[in-house]
CSV table of N, CA and C in Angstrom, one decimal:
chain,number,residue,atom,x,y,z
A,1,MET,N,8.6,-13.1,5.7
A,1,MET,CA,7.5,-12.2,6.0
A,1,MET,C,7.5,-11.7,7.4
A,2,LEU,N,8.0,-12.6,8.3
A,2,LEU,CA,8.2,-12.2,9.7
A,2,LEU,C,9.2,-11.0,9.8
A,3,ASN,N,10.2,-11.1,9.0
A,3,ASN,CA,11.2,-10.0,9.0
A,3,ASN,C,10.6,-8.6,8.6
A,4,LYS,N,9.7,-8.7,7.6
A,4,LYS,CA,9.0,-7.4,7.2
A,4,LYS,C,8.1,-6.9,8.2
A,5,LEU,N,7.4,-7.8,8.9
A,5,LEU,CA,6.5,-7.4,10.0
A,5,LEU,C,7.3,-6.8,11.2
A,6,ILE,N,8.5,-7.4,11.5
A,6,ILE,CA,9.4,-6.8,12.5
A,6,ILE,C,9.9,-5.4,12.1
A,7,GLU,N,10.2,-5.3,10.8
A,7,GLU,CA,10.7,-4.0,10.3
A,7,GLU,C,9.6,-2.9,10.4
A,8,LEU,N,8.4,-3.4,10.1
A,8,LEU,CA,7.2,-2.5,10.2
A,8,LEU,C,7.0,-2.0,11.6
A,9,LEU,N,7.0,-2.9,12.6
A,9,LEU,CA,6.8,-2.6,14.0
A,9,LEU,C,7.9,-1.7,14.5
A,10,ARG,N,9.1,-2.0,14.0
A,10,ARG,CA,10.3,-1.1,14.4
A,10,ARG,C,10.1,0.3,13.9
A,11,ALA,N,9.6,0.4,12.7
A,11,ALA,CA,9.4,1.7,12.1
A,11,ALA,C,8.3,2.5,12.8
A,12,LEU,N,7.2,1.8,13.2
A,12,LEU,CA,6.1,2.4,13.9
A,12,LEU,C,6.6,3.0,15.2
A,13,ASN,N,7.6,2.4,15.8
A,13,ASN,CA,8.1,2.8,17.1
A,13,ASN,C,9.3,3.7,17.0
A,14,ALA,N,9.9,3.8,15.8
A,14,ALA,CA,11.1,4.6,15.7
A,14,ALA,C,10.9,6.0,15.4
A,15,ASN,N,12.0,6.7,15.0
A,15,ASN,CA,11.9,8.1,14.6
A,15,ASN,C,11.6,8.3,13.2
A,16,SER,N,11.1,7.3,12.5
A,16,SER,CA,10.7,7.5,11.1
A,16,SER,C,9.5,8.6,11.0
A,17,LYS,N,9.5,9.3,10.0
A,17,LYS,CA,8.4,10.3,9.9
A,17,LYS,C,7.1,9.6,9.7
A,18,PRO,N,6.0,10.0,10.3
A,18,PRO,CA,4.7,9.4,10.1
A,18,PRO,C,4.3,9.5,8.7
A,19,SER,N,4.7,10.5,8.0
A,19,SER,CA,4.2,10.7,6.6
A,19,SER,C,4.9,9.6,5.7
A,20,GLN,N,6.1,9.2,6.0
A,20,GLN,CA,6.8,8.2,5.2
A,20,GLN,C,6.1,6.8,5.4
A,21,ILE,N,5.7,6.6,6.7
A,21,ILE,CA,5.0,5.3,7.0
A,21,ILE,C,3.6,5.3,6.3
A,22,ALA,N,2.9,6.4,6.5
A,22,ALA,CA,1.5,6.5,5.9
A,22,ALA,C,1.6,6.4,4.3
A,23,SER,N,2.6,7.0,3.7
A,23,SER,CA,2.7,6.9,2.3
A,23,SER,C,3.0,5.5,1.8
A,24,SER,N,3.9,4.8,2.6
A,24,SER,CA,4.2,3.4,2.2
A,24,SER,C,2.9,2.6,2.3
A,25,PHE,N,2.1,2.8,3.3
A,25,PHE,CA,0.8,2.0,3.4
A,25,PHE,C,-0.1,2.3,2.2
A,26,CYS,N,-0.2,3.5,1.8
A,26,CYS,CA,-1.1,3.9,0.7
A,26,CYS,C,-0.6,3.5,-0.6
A,27,ILE,N,0.7,3.6,-0.8
A,27,ILE,CA,1.2,3.2,-2.1
A,27,ILE,C,1.2,1.7,-2.2
A,28,GLY,N,1.4,1.0,-1.1
A,28,GLY,CA,1.3,-0.5,-1.1
A,28,GLY,C,-0.1,-0.9,-1.5
A,29,LEU,N,-1.1,-0.3,-0.9
A,29,LEU,CA,-2.5,-0.6,-1.2
A,29,LEU,C,-2.8,-0.3,-2.6
A,30,LEU,N,-2.4,0.8,-3.1
A,30,LEU,CA,-2.7,1.2,-4.5
A,30,LEU,C,-2.1,0.1,-5.5
A,31,LEU,N,-0.9,-0.3,-5.2
A,31,LEU,CA,-0.3,-1.4,-6.1
A,31,LEU,C,-0.9,-2.7,-5.8
A,32,GLY,N,-1.3,-3.0,-4.6
A,32,GLY,CA,-1.9,-4.3,-4.3
A,32,GLY,C,-3.3,-4.4,-5.0
A,33,PHE,N,-4.0,-3.3,-5.1
A,33,PHE,CA,-5.3,-3.4,-5.8
A,33,PHE,C,-5.2,-3.7,-7.3
A,34,MET,N,-4.1,-3.3,-7.9
A,34,MET,CA,-4.0,-3.4,-9.4
A,34,MET,C,-3.6,-4.9,-9.7
A,35,PRO,N,-4.2,-5.4,-10.9
A,35,PRO,CA,-3.7,-6.7,-11.4
A,35,PRO,C,-2.2,-6.7,-11.7
A,36,LYS,N,-1.6,-7.8,-11.5
A,36,LYS,CA,-0.1,-7.8,-11.6
A,36,LYS,C,0.3,-8.3,-13.0
A,37,THR,N,-0.6,-8.4,-14.0
A,37,THR,CA,-0.3,-8.9,-15.3
A,37,THR,C,-0.1,-7.8,-16.3
A,38,ASN,N,0.3,-6.7,-15.9
A,38,ASN,CA,0.5,-5.6,-16.9
A,38,ASN,C,1.8,-4.8,-16.7
A,39,LEU,N,2.2,-4.1,-17.7
A,39,LEU,CA,3.5,-3.4,-17.6
A,39,LEU,C,3.4,-2.2,-16.6
A,40,LEU,N,2.2,-1.6,-16.6
A,40,LEU,CA,2.0,-0.4,-15.7
A,40,LEU,C,2.3,-0.8,-14.2
A,41,TRP,N,1.9,-2.0,-13.8
A,41,TRP,CA,2.1,-2.4,-12.4
A,41,TRP,C,3.6,-2.5,-12.2
A,42,TYR,N,4.3,-3.1,-13.1
A,42,TYR,CA,5.8,-3.3,-12.9
A,42,TYR,C,6.5,-2.0,-12.9
A,43,MET,N,6.1,-1.1,-13.8
A,43,MET,CA,6.7,0.3,-13.8
A,43,MET,C,6.5,1.0,-12.5
A,44,LEU,N,5.3,0.9,-12.0
A,44,LEU,CA,5.0,1.6,-10.7
A,44,LEU,C,5.8,1.0,-9.6
A,45,VAL,N,5.9,-0.4,-9.5
A,45,VAL,CA,6.6,-1.0,-8.5
A,45,VAL,C,8.1,-0.6,-8.5
A,46,VAL,N,8.7,-0.5,-9.6
A,46,VAL,CA,10.1,-0.1,-9.7
A,46,VAL,C,10.2,1.3,-9.4
A,47,PHE,N,9.3,2.2,-9.8
A,47,PHE,CA,9.4,3.6,-9.5
A,47,PHE,C,9.3,3.8,-8.0
A,48,PHE,N,8.3,3.2,-7.3
A,48,PHE,CA,8.2,3.4,-5.9
A,48,PHE,C,9.2,2.7,-5.1
A,49,ALA,N,10.0,1.8,-5.6
A,49,ALA,CA,11.1,1.1,-4.9
A,49,ALA,C,12.2,2.1,-4.7
A,50,PHE,N,12.3,3.2,-5.5
A,50,PHE,CA,13.3,4.2,-5.3
A,50,PHE,C,12.9,5.4,-4.5
A,51,ILE,N,11.6,5.5,-4.1
A,51,ILE,CA,11.1,6.6,-3.3
A,51,ILE,C,11.4,6.3,-1.9
A,52,ARG,N,11.6,7.4,-1.1
A,52,ARG,CA,11.9,7.2,0.3
A,52,ARG,C,10.7,7.0,1.1
A,53,ILE,N,10.3,5.8,1.3
A,53,ILE,CA,9.2,5.3,2.1
A,53,ILE,C,9.6,4.1,2.9
A,54,ASN,N,8.8,3.7,3.8
A,54,ASN,CA,9.1,2.5,4.6
A,54,ASN,C,8.8,1.3,3.7
A,55,LYS,N,9.9,0.6,3.4
A,55,LYS,CA,9.7,-0.5,2.5
A,55,LYS,C,8.9,-1.7,3.1
A,56,ALA,N,9.1,-1.9,4.4
A,56,ALA,CA,8.3,-3.0,5.0
A,56,ALA,C,6.8,-2.7,4.9
A,57,GLY,N,6.4,-1.5,5.2
A,57,GLY,CA,5.0,-1.2,5.1
A,57,GLY,C,4.5,-1.3,3.6
A,58,TYR,N,5.4,-0.9,2.7
A,58,TYR,CA,5.1,-0.9,1.3
A,58,TYR,C,4.7,-2.4,0.9
A,59,TRP,N,5.6,-3.3,1.2
A,59,TRP,CA,5.4,-4.7,0.8
A,59,TRP,C,4.3,-5.4,1.5
A,60,ILE,N,4.1,-5.1,2.8
A,60,ILE,CA,3.0,-5.7,3.6
A,60,ILE,C,1.7,-5.2,3.1
A,61,PHE,N,1.6,-3.9,2.9
A,61,PHE,CA,0.3,-3.4,2.4
A,61,PHE,C,0.0,-3.7,1.0
A,62,MET,N,1.1,-4.0,0.2
A,62,MET,CA,0.8,-4.5,-1.2
A,62,MET,C,0.2,-5.9,-1.1
A,63,LEU,N,0.7,-6.7,-0.2
A,63,LEU,CA,0.1,-8.0,0.0
A,63,LEU,C,-1.3,-7.9,0.4
A,64,LEU,N,-1.6,-7.1,1.4
A,64,LEU,CA,-3.0,-6.9,1.9
A,64,LEU,C,-3.9,-6.4,0.8
A,65,GLY,N,-3.4,-5.4,0.0
A,65,GLY,CA,-4.1,-4.9,-1.1
A,65,GLY,C,-4.4,-5.9,-2.2
A,66,SER,N,-3.5,-6.9,-2.4
A,66,SER,CA,-3.7,-7.9,-3.3
A,66,SER,C,-4.8,-8.9,-2.8
A,67,LEU,N,-4.8,-9.1,-1.5
A,67,LEU,CA,-5.9,-10.0,-1.0
A,67,LEU,C,-7.3,-9.3,-1.1
A,68,LEU,N,-7.3,-8.0,-0.8
A,68,LEU,CA,-8.6,-7.2,-0.9
A,68,LEU,C,-9.0,-6.9,-2.3
A,69,GLY,N,-8.0,-6.8,-3.2
A,69,GLY,CA,-8.3,-6.4,-4.6
A,69,GLY,C,-9.2,-7.3,-5.3
A,70,HIS,N,-9.1,-8.6,-5.1
A,70,HIS,CA,-10.0,-9.6,-5.7
A,70,HIS,C,-11.4,-9.4,-5.3
A,71,LEU,N,-11.6,-9.0,-4.0
A,71,LEU,CA,-13.0,-8.7,-3.5
A,71,LEU,C,-13.6,-7.4,-4.1
A,72,LEU,N,-12.7,-6.5,-4.4
A,72,LEU,CA,-13.1,-5.2,-5.0
A,72,LEU,C,-13.2,-5.1,-6.5
A,73,ASP,N,-12.8,-6.2,-7.2
A,73,ASP,CA,-12.8,-6.2,-8.6
A,73,ASP,C,-14.1,-5.8,-9.3
A,74,PRO,N,-15.3,-6.2,-8.7
A,74,PRO,CA,-16.5,-5.7,-9.4
A,74,PRO,C,-16.6,-4.1,-9.3
A,75,ILE,N,-16.2,-3.5,-8.2
A,75,ILE,CA,-16.2,-2.1,-8.1
A,75,ILE,C,-15.2,-1.5,-9.1
A,76,PHE,N,-14.0,-2.1,-9.2
A,76,PHE,CA,-13.0,-1.6,-10.1
A,76,PHE,C,-13.5,-1.7,-11.6
A,77,ASP,N,-14.2,-2.8,-11.9
A,77,ASP,CA,-14.7,-3.0,-13.2
A,77,ASP,C,-15.7,-1.9,-13.6
A,78,VAL,N,-16.6,-1.6,-12.7
A,78,VAL,CA,-17.6,-0.5,-13.0
A,78,VAL,C,-17.0,0.8,-13.1
A,79,LEU,N,-16.0,1.1,-12.2
A,79,LEU,CA,-15.3,2.4,-12.2
A,79,LEU,C,-14.5,2.5,-13.5
A,80,GLY,N,-13.7,1.5,-13.8
A,80,GLY,CA,-12.9,1.5,-15.0
A,80,GLY,C,-13.7,1.6,-16.3
A,81,TYR,N,-14.8,0.9,-16.4
A,81,TYR,CA,-15.7,1.0,-17.5
A,81,TYR,C,-16.2,2.5,-17.7
A,82,SER,N,-16.6,3.1,-16.6
A,82,SER,CA,-17.1,4.4,-16.7
A,82,SER,C,-16.0,5.4,-17.1
A,83,VAL,N,-14.8,5.2,-16.7
A,83,VAL,CA,-13.7,6.1,-17.1
A,83,VAL,C,-13.3,5.9,-18.5
A,84,LEU,N,-13.3,4.6,-18.9
A,84,LEU,CA,-12.9,4.3,-20.3
A,84,LEU,C,-13.9,4.7,-21.3
A,85,THR,N,-15.2,4.8,-20.9
A,85,THR,CA,-16.2,5.2,-21.9
A,85,THR,C,-16.6,6.7,-21.7
A,86,PHE,N,-15.9,7.4,-20.9
A,86,PHE,CA,-16.2,8.8,-20.7
A,86,PHE,C,-15.7,9.5,-22.0
A,87,LYS,N,-16.7,10.2,-22.6
A,87,LYS,CA,-16.5,10.8,-24.0
A,87,LYS,C,-15.2,11.7,-24.1
A,88,PRO,N,-15.0,12.6,-23.2
A,88,PRO,CA,-13.8,13.4,-23.3
A,88,PRO,C,-12.4,12.7,-23.3
A,89,LEU,N,-12.4,11.5,-22.7
A,89,LEU,CA,-11.2,10.7,-22.6
A,89,LEU,C,-11.0,9.6,-23.7
A,90,GLU,N,-12.0,9.4,-24.5
A,90,GLU,CA,-11.9,8.4,-25.5
A,90,GLU,C,-10.8,8.6,-26.5
A,91,ALA,N,-10.5,9.8,-26.9
A,91,ALA,CA,-9.4,10.1,-27.8
A,91,ALA,C,-8.1,9.8,-27.1
A,92,PHE,N,-8.0,10.1,-25.9
A,92,PHE,CA,-6.7,9.8,-25.1
A,92,PHE,C,-6.5,8.3,-25.1
A,93,PHE,N,-7.5,7.5,-24.7
A,93,PHE,CA,-7.3,6.1,-24.6
A,93,PHE,C,-7.1,5.5,-26.0
A,94,SER,N,-7.7,6.0,-27.0
A,94,SER,CA,-7.4,5.5,-28.4
A,94,SER,C,-6.0,5.8,-28.8
A,95,TRP,N,-5.5,7.0,-28.5
A,95,TRP,CA,-4.0,7.3,-28.7
A,95,TRP,C,-3.1,6.4,-27.9
A,96,TRP,N,-3.5,6.2,-26.6
A,96,TRP,CA,-2.7,5.4,-25.7
A,96,TRP,C,-2.5,3.9,-26.3
A,97,MET,N,-3.5,3.4,-26.8
A,97,MET,CA,-3.5,2.0,-27.3
A,97,MET,C,-2.7,1.9,-28.6
A,98,GLN,N,-2.6,3.0,-29.4
A,98,GLN,CA,-1.9,2.9,-30.6
A,98,GLN,C,-0.4,3.1,-30.5
A,99,VAL,N,0.1,3.6,-29.3
A,99,VAL,CA,1.5,3.7,-29.1
A,99,VAL,C,2.0,2.3,-28.7
A,100,PRO,N,3.0,1.7,-29.5
A,100,PRO,CA,3.3,0.3,-29.3
A,100,PRO,C,3.7,-0.1,-27.8
A,101,PHE,N,4.5,0.6,-27.2
A,101,PHE,CA,5.0,0.3,-25.9
A,101,PHE,C,3.9,0.4,-24.8
A,102,LEU,N,3.1,1.5,-24.9
A,102,LEU,CA,2.1,1.8,-23.9
A,102,LEU,C,1.0,0.8,-23.9
A,103,ALA,N,0.8,0.1,-25.0
A,103,ALA,CA,-0.3,-0.9,-25.1
A,103,ALA,C,-0.1,-2.0,-24.0
A,104,PHE,N,1.2,-2.3,-23.7
A,104,PHE,CA,1.4,-3.3,-22.7
A,104,PHE,C,1.0,-3.0,-21.3
A,105,THR,N,0.7,-1.7,-21.1
A,105,THR,CA,0.2,-1.3,-19.7
A,105,THR,C,-1.2,-1.8,-19.5
A,106,LYS,N,-1.9,-2.2,-20.5
A,106,LYS,CA,-3.3,-2.7,-20.4
A,106,LYS,C,-4.2,-1.8,-19.7
A,107,LEU,N,-4.0,-0.5,-20.0
A,107,LEU,CA,-4.8,0.5,-19.4
A,107,LEU,C,-6.2,0.5,-19.9
A,108,ASN,N,-6.4,-0.2,-21.1
A,108,ASN,CA,-7.8,-0.3,-21.7
A,108,ASN,C,-8.6,-1.3,-21.0
A,109,ASN,N,-8.0,-2.1,-20.1
A,109,ASN,CA,-8.7,-3.1,-19.3
A,109,ASN,C,-9.5,-2.3,-18.2
A,110,SER,N,-10.8,-2.6,-18.1
A,110,SER,CA,-11.6,-1.9,-17.1
A,110,SER,C,-11.1,-2.1,-15.7
A,111,ILE,N,-10.7,-3.3,-15.3
A,111,ILE,CA,-10.2,-3.5,-14.0
A,111,ILE,C,-8.9,-2.8,-13.7
A,112,VAL,N,-8.0,-2.8,-14.6
A,112,VAL,CA,-6.7,-2.1,-14.4
A,112,VAL,C,-7.0,-0.6,-14.3
A,113,CYS,N,-7.8,-0.1,-15.2
A,113,CYS,CA,-8.1,1.3,-15.1
A,113,CYS,C,-8.8,1.7,-13.8
A,114,GLY,N,-9.8,0.9,-13.5
A,114,GLY,CA,-10.6,1.1,-12.3
A,114,GLY,C,-9.8,1.0,-11.0
A,115,SER,N,-9.0,0.0,-10.9
A,115,SER,CA,-8.2,-0.1,-9.7
A,115,SER,C,-7.2,1.1,-9.6
A,116,LEU,N,-6.6,1.5,-10.7
A,116,LEU,CA,-5.7,2.7,-10.6
A,116,LEU,C,-6.5,3.9,-10.2
A,117,VAL,N,-7.6,4.2,-10.8
A,117,VAL,CA,-8.4,5.4,-10.4
A,117,VAL,C,-8.9,5.3,-9.0
A,118,PHE,N,-9.3,4.1,-8.6
A,118,PHE,CA,-9.7,3.9,-7.2
A,118,PHE,C,-8.6,4.2,-6.2
A,119,GLY,N,-7.4,3.6,-6.5
A,119,GLY,CA,-6.2,3.8,-5.7
A,119,GLY,C,-5.8,5.3,-5.6
A,120,ILE,N,-5.9,6.0,-6.7
A,120,ILE,CA,-5.6,7.4,-6.7
A,120,ILE,C,-6.6,8.2,-5.9
A,121,LEU,N,-7.9,7.9,-6.1
A,121,LEU,CA,-8.9,8.6,-5.3
A,121,LEU,C,-8.9,8.3,-3.8
A,122,ALA,N,-8.5,7.1,-3.5
A,122,ALA,CA,-8.5,6.7,-2.1
A,122,ALA,C,-7.2,7.1,-1.4
A,123,PHE,N,-6.2,7.6,-2.1
A,123,PHE,CA,-4.9,7.8,-1.5
A,123,PHE,C,-4.9,8.9,-0.4
A,124,ILE,N,-5.5,10.0,-0.7
A,124,ILE,CA,-5.5,11.1,0.3
A,124,ILE,C,-6.3,10.7,1.6
A,125,PRO,N,-7.5,10.2,1.5
A,125,PRO,CA,-8.2,9.8,2.7
A,125,PRO,C,-7.5,8.7,3.5
A,126,LEU,N,-6.9,7.7,2.8
A,126,LEU,CA,-6.1,6.7,3.4
A,126,LEU,C,-4.9,7.2,4.1
A,127,PHE,N,-4.2,8.2,3.4
A,127,PHE,CA,-3.0,8.8,3.9
A,127,PHE,C,-3.3,9.5,5.2
A,128,LEU,N,-4.4,10.3,5.2
A,128,LEU,CA,-4.8,11.0,6.5
A,128,LEU,C,-5.1,10.0,7.6
A,129,PHE,N,-5.8,8.9,7.3
A,129,PHE,CA,-6.1,7.9,8.3
A,129,PHE,C,-4.9,7.3,8.9
A,130,TRP,N,-4.0,6.8,8.0
A,130,TRP,CA,-2.8,6.1,8.5
A,130,TRP,C,-1.8,7.1,9.2
A,131,PHE,N,-1.8,8.4,8.7
A,131,PHE,CA,-0.9,9.4,9.4
A,131,PHE,C,-1.4,9.6,10.8
A,132,GLY,N,-2.7,9.7,11.0
A,132,GLY,CA,-3.3,9.8,12.3
A,132,GLY,C,-3.1,8.6,13.1
A,133,PHE,N,-3.2,7.4,12.5
A,133,PHE,CA,-3.0,6.1,13.2
A,133,PHE,C,-1.6,6.0,13.8
A,134,VAL,N,-0.6,6.4,13.0
A,134,VAL,CA,0.8,6.3,13.4
A,134,VAL,C,1.0,7.3,14.6
A,135,LYS,N,0.4,8.5,14.5
A,135,LYS,CA,0.6,9.4,15.7
A,135,LYS,C,-0.1,8.9,16.9
A,136,VAL,N,-1.3,8.3,16.8
A,136,VAL,CA,-2.0,7.8,17.9
A,136,VAL,C,-1.3,6.5,18.5
A,137,TRP,N,-0.7,5.7,17.6
A,137,TRP,CA,0.0,4.5,18.0
A,137,TRP,C,1.2,5.0,18.8
A,138,ARG,N,1.9,5.9,18.4
A,138,ARG,CA,3.1,6.3,19.1
A,138,ARG,C,2.8,7.0,20.5
A,139,LYS,N,1.7,7.7,20.5
A,139,LYS,CA,1.4,8.5,21.7
A,139,LYS,C,0.7,7.6,22.8
A,140,TRP,N,-0.3,6.8,22.3
A,140,TRP,CA,-1.2,6.2,23.3
A,140,TRP,C,-1.1,4.6,23.2
A,141,ILE,N,-1.2,4.0,22.1
A,141,ILE,CA,-1.3,2.6,22.0
A,141,ILE,C,0.0,1.9,22.4
A,142,GLU,N,1.1,2.3,21.8
A,142,GLU,CA,2.4,1.6,22.0
A,142,GLU,C,2.8,1.6,23.5
A,143,PRO,N,2.7,2.8,24.2
A,143,PRO,CA,3.1,2.8,25.6
A,143,PRO,C,2.1,1.9,26.5
A,144,ALA,N,0.8,2.0,26.2
A,144,ALA,CA,-0.1,1.1,26.9
A,144,ALA,C,0.1,-0.3,26.6
A,145,PHE,N,0.4,-0.6,25.4
A,145,PHE,CA,0.6,-2.0,25.0
A,145,PHE,C,1.8,-2.6,25.6
A,146,ASN,N,2.9,-1.8,25.7
A,146,ASN,CA,4.2,-2.3,26.3
A,146,ASN,C,4.1,-2.5,27.8
A,147,ASN,N,3.2,-1.7,28.4
A,147,ASN,CA,3.1,-1.8,29.9
A,147,ASN,C,2.0,-2.7,30.4
A,148,SER,N,1.4,-3.4,29.5
A,148,SER,CA,0.3,-4.3,29.9
A,148,SER,C,0.9,-5.6,30.6
A,149,LYS,N,0.2,-6.1,31.5
A,149,LYS,CA,0.6,-7.4,32.2
A,149,LYS,C,0.5,-8.6,31.3
A,150,VAL,N,-0.4,-8.6,30.4
A,150,VAL,CA,-0.5,-9.7,29.4
A,150,VAL,C,0.7,-9.7,28.5
A,151,LEU,N,1.1,-8.6,28.0
A,151,LEU,CA,2.3,-8.6,27.2
A,151,LEU,C,3.5,-9.0,27.9
A,152,LYS,N,3.7,-8.5,29.1
A,152,LYS,CA,4.9,-8.9,29.9
A,152,LYS,C,4.9,-10.4,30.1
A,153,THR,N,3.8,-11.0,30.3
A,153,THR,CA,3.7,-12.5,30.4
A,153,THR,C,4.1,-13.2,29.1
A,154,ILE,N,3.6,-12.6,28.0
A,154,ILE,CA,3.9,-13.2,26.7
A,154,ILE,C,5.4,-13.0,26.4
A,155,TYR,N,6.0,-12.0,26.8
A,155,TYR,CA,7.4,-11.7,26.6
A,155,TYR,C,8.3,-12.8,27.2
A,156,GLN,N,7.8,-13.5,28.2
A,156,GLN,CA,8.5,-14.6,28.8
A,156,GLN,C,8.7,-15.8,28.0
A,157,ILE,N,7.9,-16.0,26.9
A,157,ILE,CA,8.1,-17.1,26.0
A,157,ILE,C,9.3,-16.8,25.2
A,158,PRO,N,10.3,-17.8,25.1
A,158,PRO,CA,11.6,-17.6,24.5
A,158,PRO,C,11.5,-17.0,23.1
A,159,LEU,N,10.7,-17.6,22.2
A,159,LEU,CA,10.6,-17.2,20.8
A,159,LEU,C,10.1,-15.7,20.7
A,160,ILE,N,9.0,-15.4,21.5
A,160,ILE,CA,8.5,-14.1,21.5
A,160,ILE,C,9.5,-13.1,22.1
A,161,ALA,N,10.3,-13.5,23.1
A,161,ALA,CA,11.3,-12.6,23.7
A,161,ALA,C,12.3,-12.3,22.6
A,162,LYS,N,12.7,-13.3,21.8
A,162,LYS,CA,13.7,-13.1,20.8
A,162,LYS,C,13.2,-12.1,19.7
A,163,ILE,N,11.9,-12.3,19.3
A,163,ILE,CA,11.3,-11.4,18.3
A,163,ILE,C,11.2,-10.0,18.9
A,164,ALA,N,10.7,-9.9,20.1
A,164,ALA,CA,10.6,-8.5,20.8
A,164,ALA,C,11.9,-7.8,20.9
A,165,GLY,N,13.0,-8.6,21.1
A,165,GLY,CA,14.3,-8.0,21.2
A,165,GLY,C,14.8,-7.4,19.9
A,166,GLN,N,14.3,-8.0,18.8
A,166,GLN,CA,14.6,-7.5,17.5
A,166,GLN,C,13.8,-6.2,17.1
A,167,ILE,N,12.6,-6.1,17.7
A,167,ILE,CA,11.8,-4.9,17.4
A,167,ILE,C,12.3,-3.7,18.1
A,168,LYS,N,12.7,-3.8,19.4
A,168,LYS,CA,13.2,-2.7,20.2
A,168,LYS,C,14.5,-2.2,19.8
């Protein structure tokens, strides 16, 4: 986990595109929100593993999303139930569950459906937030952070100095 955190900090300070970093955060959160006991989650994880994004951010934010997802399950349940019972979509969900392979996605589960819809709806606002954060990080926070006296004192600790050497 420490290696993934080091990779993430290295990406924040490197020449990676801010859009790739922001996308990795948002996709990780989307997958973290979803329950892991369905085929849809596994298909999305494999699909996004082949997309050009920052993998460290992807995995770290998937872990964070998993921790937050349990707290947001009541919201996902209400949202999923309202989507599943929406009259114009009932025929689609009925067809979806009759196709043998697609039934394993458990899209008829209100929490699975609600977390997917929530993740899709939250993607653009979260993307804009993280995109802006990466730009602000690179321009203001990272230079101020590296030049602080407290950080220079912390860098003198051997373990911290070794980790910091891997980040730069």
